[in-house]
Amino acid sequence: MAGQPDDDLETYFATIFNTAKGGLFGGFFNGAALADANVAAVVMDFRWTTSFQGTTPATTIKYAFPHLTSDYNITPSPNSVDPVSHVPVTDIQKAAIVTSLGLIASYANVVFQEAASGSAADATLRFAQTATGGSAARFPTNDGPYAKSDSRDAGDNFEGVNGNPPSAQYFGTDQFNTIMHELGHSIGLKHGHDPGLHGALRADVNDNEFSVMTYASWLGSPGIDRTPTEARLGSSPQSYMMYDIAALQELYGGANFSKAGTVATYSWDAITGQESINGAAAPLTGVTTTAKIFSTVWTGGSASIYDLHNFAQDQVDDLRPGHWLRFSDGQLADLNSQANAGDPSYLAKGNIYNALLYHGDLRSEISTLITGSGNDTLVGNDRDDHMSAGAGNDVLIAGSGNNTMSGGPGADTFYFGSGYSVVRDTVADLNGDVIHNFGFGGVDVLGARISWESIAIGSTTVTISTGGSTVLIDGNFASGGEFVITNRGAGTDAHTAINFVNYLPSLSEGVSVNPALIRGIANQPMLTGDGAIGFTAELKSAESFFKNSVGFYKVASDGTILDAHLLFANSLGVAQEARTFDLGTPGNNQRIGFFLIQDGFDQYGNVPTDLSFRAPNGGPANIDSGAAVLMSASLGVLGKTPVFHSFAALNPNGLNEVLSGITPGNHELLIGFEDLPRATGDNDFNDVVLGVWTHQGNQII
C-alpha cells in the first residue's frame, strides 16, 4: 500500500458479467449473515464459484503470470485492460505471490494451480506489473452494489511500485503486504477500514495486527480514513491475519484441517525470527530484514505446541483464539514508519497472533505452551492445555479445559478454571507456589510419596508441607467432595497426587446434569499406574436406547494409545456375574482410558478383540492429537457410529463425554458416559456407569 490507495473500484463501459474467467464465475455470498461483524467487515459479498451466479465455491482456482500483450485480448472487445501499460512480474514478485496463494490454501479448502497460459480463458487470477500508478486488483465478477467487476478482467492483479518488494527478502515488507492485500480483493475481500457494505472493522482491531485488508498499519492511524499508512521496514504482516483468515474460510469451503492427527511444535529464532515447525523452517515463512516476528498461526488442526523456552524475557502468552503472544519485545513489529524507531505507542501488541475458531471448532487451538526463564504469564484456552513455565515467578491461568500446569523454579501463582486442572512439579519447584480456585483439581508432587500428616485442610485453604517446601491452596472444600491422596512409584519415579474429588451427582434417565458438573475424569492420577498397582472395573448400571460397546486402553507417557481391549459388547446384556473386569497392571506412568462405541452391538455384533486406535495417517493414535480412528484387524475401520472417550481431546470438539466422582467415604472412582454428542444428547450421563478401584496383591487401596 505504501501511502498510495489501490484502485479496486474501477468500472468500465460495456461491462459484462456472464462469461467465465479461467472457467469460474462470480457468485453471491451473504456476508450479512456472518456472526462476527469484524469478519463481515472484510467480505465484499462475491466469490469465485463453479457456475454463473452459482452458490458452490471454487475448490480449484487457476492463476497465471502473463508475458504477452495478446494475453489481454479478450472477447467481446473492447479490452478493459490496456496491455501496453503492463509488463510481467519479477521473479521476486512471483515468489511473493506464490507464497500468498499458498497461505490462502493453508487456511481454506481451496487450491491454486498455475494455468496453461496467461489468457482470460485459462486463468482466473492473473498477475502483472503496472506502470500507471499504485497496485490494483479486480474483484470476482459481480454486478453488486459494492464494486462491480467485469468478467473479462475480474481477478486480475496489477502490482505497482508499492507491490514491488525491494529484495528477495520480501517477508515483512509493505510491498508483500500490498501483494497479499490485492490478492485478497481478487478473491472476495474488501477494505477493512471501509464503513460501506457491512461496516468497518471495530476500532480496537482496525489495523494490520488483525487484517491486511485495512489501510491502517497501527490502531488509530489515518489509514482508517482511506490514507494508507506503512510500518517500518520488516514490520508489516508476514501472513494474512485473523479476520482475513476467518473470511477466507467462510468464502471457500470452510477451514482447512488437513493437519489433523499430526503433531507440530512451533518455535521462533530469537536472533533471526525464523519460524520453525518440528525443528525445520516452516513452509510459507521467512525472515525479515529486521528480524521481526509478526504473523497469525493457523495450525490446520494439528496437535500444536508453542515452544518459547529460548526467550528469557518476561512473556505474556495468551492461547485463546483472537489473542496473542508477546515473548520477544525486540522483535515486535514497529507499525509506524513515520515515528521514531521503537516508539512504544506504535509497537504491535504481540509477536504471534492466534487465529479465530472456525464455527467453534477447537481443533485449531494450540494446547501446549512452554515458556522461558522470565516472570511469565500464561493464559489457557478451551482445550486440555499443557502449560509449562521455566524459572521465574510465573502466573499460570487455566482455561475451561482439563489442564496440566508446571511452574518450574520460582514462586508461581496458579488460577484454576472451570475444568479439571493439575499442578505438576517437583517438591523443590513447588516451594512458595500458591494455587487459587482449587475447587476441582489436584497437585501432583513429583519425586516424593507423602501422607496425610503433610497436609493441613481447612474450609477454604490447604497447606502442603513436605521436603522443606510449602504449597498454599485456596478454594471451597466445605462440601461436595473429598480430598484423595494417590501414591505411585518409588525412588526417583515416586509421585503423590492430592486431589479434591467431587461426589458423583445424582444421575437419572433423561434428566440433564448441571453443565458445571460435566468435567471429565475427576482423578486421572488415580487411573495412572506404576507397574505395581492393579486396576479393576465394574459395570454399575446402563440405561440407554443403544446397546453400547465399552472398552479400555492404556496410554503411554508420551500420549500414545496402546493395548485396547473390549470390556463388553452390549451394555444392556451383561450378566450380573460378568460385570467385573480386570484391567491389569499398567506400567510406570501409563494411564487408563475408557471408550464407548455408540450402539456397537447392533452395528457390529460381538466386536472383535483385535482392536487398536490409529491416527488418520495410519500411525498409532495419541490422546493429544485430537483424532483417533478405531480399527479392527479383521473388520477394518469401525466408523459406522461415534466413539466417545474418557479423554475429552479425542471427542467431537474436545468436549467431555464423561463425568466422574466418588461417594462419601468410598474412594472408588465412578465414571458416567453420555452416548450421544453433547450437542444433541440428553446429557444424563447414565448411559453407562463404571466403577474403578485399585489394588496391590489382594489388598484394595
Coordinates of N, CA and C in Angstrom, one line a residue, residues 36-42 191-193 199-221 224 241-244 294 321-324 335 349 353 356:
D36 N -19.7 -12.9 13.2 CA -18.7 -11.9 13.6 C -18.7 -10.7 12.7
A37 N -19.0 -9.6 13.3 CA -19.1 -8.3 12.4 C -17.7 -8.0 11.9
N38 N -16.6 -8.3 12.6 CA -15.3 -8.0 12.1 C -14.9 -8.9 10.9
V39 N -15.4 -10.1 10.9 CA -15.2 -11.0 9.7 C -16.0 -10.4 8.5
A40 N -17.3 -10.0 8.8 CA -18.1 -9.5 7.7 C -17.5 -8.2 7.2
A41 N -16.8 -7.5 8.0 CA -16.2 -6.2 7.6 C -15.2 -6.3 6.5
V42 N -14.6 -7.5 6.3 CA -13.6 -7.7 5.2 C -14.2 -8.5 4.1
H191 N -12.1 -3.7 1.8 CA -11.3 -3.0 2.7 C -11.9 -3.1 4.1
G192 N -11.0 -3.4 5.1 CA -11.5 -3.5 6.4 C -11.8 -2.1 7.0
H193 N -11.2 -1.0 6.5 CA -11.4 0.3 7.1 C -12.6 1.0 6.5
G199 N -19.9 -2.5 7.1 CA -19.2 -1.7 8.1 C -17.7 -2.0 8.1
A200 N -17.0 -1.1 8.9 CA -15.6 -1.3 9.1 C -15.3 -2.2 10.3
L201 N -14.0 -2.6 10.3 CA -13.5 -3.3 11.5 C -13.7 -2.4 12.7
R202 N -14.0 -3.0 13.8 CA -14.2 -2.3 15.1 C -12.9 -1.5 15.4
A203 N -13.0 -0.4 16.0 CA -11.8 0.5 16.2 C -10.6 -0.2 16.9
D204 N -10.9 -1.1 17.8 CA -9.8 -1.7 18.5 C -9.1 -2.9 17.8
V205 N -9.6 -3.2 16.6 CA -9.0 -4.2 15.7 C -8.8 -3.7 14.3
N206 N -8.9 -2.4 14.1 CA -8.7 -1.9 12.7 C -7.3 -1.5 12.5
D207 N -6.4 -2.5 12.4 CA -5.1 -2.2 11.9 C -4.5 -3.6 11.4
N208 N -3.3 -3.5 10.9 CA -2.7 -4.7 10.3 C -2.4 -5.8 11.3
E209 N -2.5 -5.6 12.6 CA -2.4 -6.7 13.5 C -3.5 -7.7 13.4
F210 N -4.6 -7.3 12.8 CA -5.8 -8.1 12.7 C -6.3 -8.3 11.3
S211 N -5.8 -7.5 10.3 CA -6.2 -7.7 8.9 C -5.2 -7.0 8.0
V212 N -4.8 -7.7 6.9 CA -4.0 -7.0 5.9 C -4.9 -6.2 5.0
M213 N -6.3 -6.2 5.2 CA -7.2 -5.6 4.2 C -7.5 -4.2 4.7
T214 N -7.0 -3.7 5.8 CA -7.2 -2.3 6.2 C -6.0 -1.5 5.8
Y215 N -6.2 -0.2 5.5 CA -5.1 0.7 5.2 C -4.3 1.1 6.5
A216 N -4.9 0.8 7.7 CA -4.3 1.3 8.9 C -3.2 0.3 9.3
S217 N -1.9 0.8 9.4 CA -0.9 -0.1 9.9 C -0.8 -0.2 11.4
W218 N -1.3 0.9 12.1 CA -1.4 0.9 13.5 C -2.8 1.4 14.0
L219 N -3.2 1.0 15.2 CA -4.5 1.4 15.7 C -4.6 2.9 15.8
G220 N -5.7 3.5 15.2 CA -5.9 4.9 15.2 C -5.2 5.7 14.1
S221 N -4.5 5.0 13.2 CA -3.7 5.7 12.2 C -4.7 6.3 11.1
I224 N -7.5 4.6 8.6 CA -9.0 4.3 8.8 C -9.8 5.3 8.0
M241 N -3.9 -12.2 8.4 CA -4.1 -12.1 9.8 C -5.6 -12.6 10.2
M242 N -5.9 -12.6 11.4 CA -7.0 -13.4 11.9 C -8.4 -13.2 11.2
Y243 N -8.7 -11.9 10.9 CA -10.0 -11.7 10.3 C -10.0 -12.0 8.8
D244 N -8.8 -11.8 8.2 CA -8.7 -12.3 6.8 C -8.8 -13.8 6.7
F294 N 6.0 -11.4 13.3 CA 4.7 -10.7 13.2 C 3.8 -11.5 12.2
P321 N -8.2 -18.0 21.2 CA -8.4 -17.5 19.8 C -8.6 -16.0 19.8
G322 N -8.0 -15.3 18.9 CA -8.1 -13.9 18.8 C -7.2 -13.1 19.7
H323 N -6.4 -13.8 20.5 CA -5.4 -13.1 21.3 C -4.0 -13.4 20.8
W324 N -3.0 -13.0 21.6 CA -1.7 -13.0 21.0 C -0.6 -13.4 22.1
L335 N 5.0 -0.4 13.9 CA 3.9 -0.3 12.9 C 3.8 1.1 12.3
K349 N 1.1 -5.4 19.6 CA 0.7 -6.0 20.9 C 1.5 -7.3 21.2
Y353 N -0.1 -14.0 16.7 CA -1.5 -13.9 16.9 C -2.2 -15.2 16.7
L356 N -8.8 -17.2 14.8 CA -10.1 -17.4 15.3 C -10.6 -18.8 15.1

